[in-house]
């Protein structure tokens, strides 16, 4: 976490506020269950340490399931590249495309 996120990270995803400890608790099961993924970036705009993007996350789980999630986000990073804050809206795509992506 320390390598990628500031200790005071705030991520608001679909209206749910995740600070450092809640974000860590969210990421643990994701790391345990996802075995492959790829990010399909449809468009992205950068302005200094901020980005806005529209992308699709394709993933495969240990149980062999494929998922796809559409994400619209705005994020801010520190000068050393760690995420400081993020706001995102997500939408599960169903059915998920057959190609769930590359290696983890």
PDB file of C-alpha atoms in Angstrom, residues 3-101:
ATOM      1  CA  UNK A   3       4.347   2.169  -2.494  1.00  0.00           C
ATOM      2  CA  UNK A   4       1.169   3.088  -4.402  1.00  0.00           C
ATOM      3  CA  UNK A   5      -0.997   5.116  -2.017  1.00  0.00           C
ATOM      4  CA  UNK A   6      -0.476   8.029   0.363  1.00  0.00           C
ATOM      5  CA  UNK A   7      -1.266   7.243   4.021  1.00  0.00           C
ATOM      6  CA  UNK A   8      -4.067   9.851   3.811  1.00  0.00           C
ATOM      7  CA  UNK A   9      -5.572   8.339   0.636  1.00  0.00           C
ATOM      8  CA  UNK A  10      -9.278   8.908   0.066  1.00  0.00           C
ATOM      9  CA  UNK A  11     -11.055   6.981  -2.670  1.00  0.00           C
ATOM     10  CA  UNK A  12     -14.738   7.556  -3.280  1.00  0.00           C
ATOM     11  CA  UNK A  13     -16.151   4.747  -5.392  1.00  0.00           C
ATOM     12  CA  UNK A  14     -19.829   4.775  -6.303  1.00  0.00           C
ATOM     13  CA  UNK A  15     -20.456   7.115  -3.375  1.00  0.00           C
ATOM     14  CA  UNK A  16     -18.611   4.946  -0.838  1.00  0.00           C
ATOM     15  CA  UNK A  17     -15.685   6.657   0.889  1.00  0.00           C
ATOM     16  CA  UNK A  18     -12.652   4.418   1.419  1.00  0.00           C
ATOM     17  CA  UNK A  19      -9.786   5.753   3.477  1.00  0.00           C
ATOM     18  CA  UNK A  20      -6.518   3.854   3.879  1.00  0.00           C
ATOM     19  CA  UNK A  21      -7.676   1.003   6.154  1.00  0.00           C
ATOM     20  CA  UNK A  22     -10.979   0.446   4.311  1.00  0.00           C
ATOM     21  CA  UNK A  23      -9.187   0.506   0.950  1.00  0.00           C
ATOM     22  CA  UNK A  24      -6.676  -2.059   2.221  1.00  0.00           C
ATOM     23  CA  UNK A  25      -9.527  -4.269   3.477  1.00  0.00           C
ATOM     24  CA  UNK A  26     -11.160  -4.018   0.038  1.00  0.00           C
ATOM     25  CA  UNK A  27      -7.967  -4.851  -1.874  1.00  0.00           C
ATOM     26  CA  UNK A  28      -6.968  -7.936   0.151  1.00  0.00           C
ATOM     27  CA  UNK A  29      -9.727 -10.237  -1.154  1.00  0.00           C
ATOM     28  CA  UNK A  30      -9.320  -8.809  -4.667  1.00  0.00           C
ATOM     29  CA  UNK A  31      -5.635  -9.763  -4.660  1.00  0.00           C
ATOM     30  CA  UNK A  32      -6.487 -13.215  -3.298  1.00  0.00           C
ATOM     31  CA  UNK A  33      -9.246 -14.013  -5.807  1.00  0.00           C
ATOM     32  CA  UNK A  34      -8.180 -12.332  -9.066  1.00  0.00           C
ATOM     33  CA  UNK A  35      -5.657 -14.317 -11.123  1.00  0.00           C
ATOM     34  CA  UNK A  36      -5.500 -12.239 -14.286  1.00  0.00           C
ATOM     35  CA  UNK A  37      -6.545  -8.833 -15.490  1.00  0.00           C
ATOM     36  CA  UNK A  38      -6.090  -6.191 -18.120  1.00  0.00           C
ATOM     37  CA  UNK A  39      -7.082  -2.553 -18.303  1.00  0.00           C
ATOM     38  CA  UNK A  40      -8.602  -1.330 -21.566  1.00  0.00           C
ATOM     39  CA  UNK A  41      -8.214   2.459 -21.522  1.00  0.00           C
ATOM     40  CA  UNK A  42     -10.742   4.076 -23.855  1.00  0.00           C
ATOM     41  CA  UNK A  43      -9.633   7.629 -23.191  1.00  0.00           C
ATOM     42  CA  UNK A  44      -7.517   9.510 -20.672  1.00  0.00           C
ATOM     43  CA  UNK A  45      -6.651  13.137 -20.045  1.00  0.00           C
ATOM     44  CA  UNK A  46      -3.770  14.296 -17.835  1.00  0.00           C
ATOM     45  CA  UNK A  47      -3.323  17.716 -16.219  1.00  0.00           C
ATOM     46  CA  UNK A  48      -0.283  17.921 -13.962  1.00  0.00           C
ATOM     47  CA  UNK A  49      -0.735  15.336 -11.204  1.00  0.00           C
ATOM     48  CA  UNK A  50      -4.365  14.632 -12.114  1.00  0.00           C
ATOM     49  CA  UNK A  51      -5.909  12.248 -14.612  1.00  0.00           C
ATOM     50  CA  UNK A  52      -9.421  11.615 -15.845  1.00  0.00           C
ATOM     51  CA  UNK A  53     -10.105   8.365 -17.648  1.00  0.00           C
ATOM     52  CA  UNK A  54     -12.750   6.046 -18.985  1.00  0.00           C
ATOM     53  CA  UNK A  55     -11.687   2.411 -18.993  1.00  0.00           C
ATOM     54  CA  UNK A  56     -12.806  -1.193 -18.713  1.00  0.00           C
ATOM     55  CA  UNK A  57     -11.208  -3.624 -16.266  1.00  0.00           C
ATOM     56  CA  UNK A  58     -11.315  -7.223 -17.506  1.00  0.00           C
ATOM     57  CA  UNK A  59     -10.514  -9.844 -14.848  1.00  0.00           C
ATOM     58  CA  UNK A  60     -10.434 -13.598 -14.238  1.00  0.00           C
ATOM     59  CA  UNK A  61     -11.063 -15.112 -10.809  1.00  0.00           C
ATOM     60  CA  UNK A  62      -9.619 -18.267  -9.233  1.00  0.00           C
ATOM     61  CA  UNK A  63     -12.936 -19.999  -9.814  1.00  0.00           C
ATOM     62  CA  UNK A  64     -12.644 -19.308 -13.548  1.00  0.00           C
ATOM     63  CA  UNK A  65     -15.186 -16.538 -13.782  1.00  0.00           C
ATOM     64  CA  UNK A  66     -14.725 -13.588 -16.098  1.00  0.00           C
ATOM     65  CA  UNK A  67     -15.760 -10.087 -15.089  1.00  0.00           C
ATOM     66  CA  UNK A  68     -15.720  -6.738 -16.821  1.00  0.00           C
ATOM     67  CA  UNK A  69     -16.232  -3.403 -15.100  1.00  0.00           C
ATOM     68  CA  UNK A  70     -16.604  -0.028 -16.775  1.00  0.00           C
ATOM     69  CA  UNK A  71     -14.874   2.733 -14.774  1.00  0.00           C
ATOM     70  CA  UNK A  72     -15.026   6.528 -15.058  1.00  0.00           C
ATOM     71  CA  UNK A  73     -12.489   8.166 -12.759  1.00  0.00           C
ATOM     72  CA  UNK A  74     -10.633  11.269 -11.696  1.00  0.00           C
ATOM     73  CA  UNK A  75      -7.468  10.730  -9.653  1.00  0.00           C
ATOM     74  CA  UNK A  76      -4.776  12.904  -8.105  1.00  0.00           C
ATOM     75  CA  UNK A  77      -1.207  11.753  -7.514  1.00  0.00           C
ATOM     76  CA  UNK A  78       1.727  13.075  -5.501  1.00  0.00           C
ATOM     77  CA  UNK A  79       4.982  14.111  -7.184  1.00  0.00           C
ATOM     78  CA  UNK A  80       6.429  10.670  -6.339  1.00  0.00           C
ATOM     79  CA  UNK A  81       3.559   8.914  -8.155  1.00  0.00           C
ATOM     80  CA  UNK A  82       1.436   7.737  -5.213  1.00  0.00           C
ATOM     81  CA  UNK A  83      -2.324   8.168  -5.309  1.00  0.00           C
ATOM     82  CA  UNK A  84      -3.656  10.891  -3.029  1.00  0.00           C
ATOM     83  CA  UNK A  85      -7.345  10.840  -3.907  1.00  0.00           C
ATOM     84  CA  UNK A  86      -9.689   9.203  -6.366  1.00  0.00           C
ATOM     85  CA  UNK A  87     -13.322   9.544  -7.347  1.00  0.00           C
ATOM     86  CA  UNK A  88     -14.835   6.874  -9.551  1.00  0.00           C
ATOM     87  CA  UNK A  89     -18.089   5.543 -10.872  1.00  0.00           C
ATOM     88  CA  UNK A  90     -18.267   1.895 -11.884  1.00  0.00           C
ATOM     89  CA  UNK A  91     -20.697  -0.340 -13.714  1.00  0.00           C
ATOM     90  CA  UNK A  92     -20.537  -4.123 -14.054  1.00  0.00           C
ATOM     91  CA  UNK A  93     -20.817  -5.192 -17.689  1.00  0.00           C
ATOM     92  CA  UNK A  94     -22.914  -8.301 -18.187  1.00  0.00           C
ATOM     93  CA  UNK A  95     -22.307 -10.661 -19.627  1.00  0.00           C
ATOM     94  CA  UNK A  96     -18.570 -10.181 -19.290  1.00  0.00           C
ATOM     95  CA  UNK A  97     -16.633 -10.441 -22.565  1.00  0.00           C
ATOM     96  CA  UNK A  98     -14.997 -13.852 -23.085  1.00  0.00           C
ATOM     97  CA  UNK A  99     -11.457 -12.430 -22.890  1.00  0.00           C
ATOM     98  CA  UNK A 100     -10.830 -11.565 -19.250  1.00  0.00           C
ATOM     99  CA  UNK A 101      -7.328 -10.424 -19.927  1.00  0.00           C
TER     100      UNK A 101
END
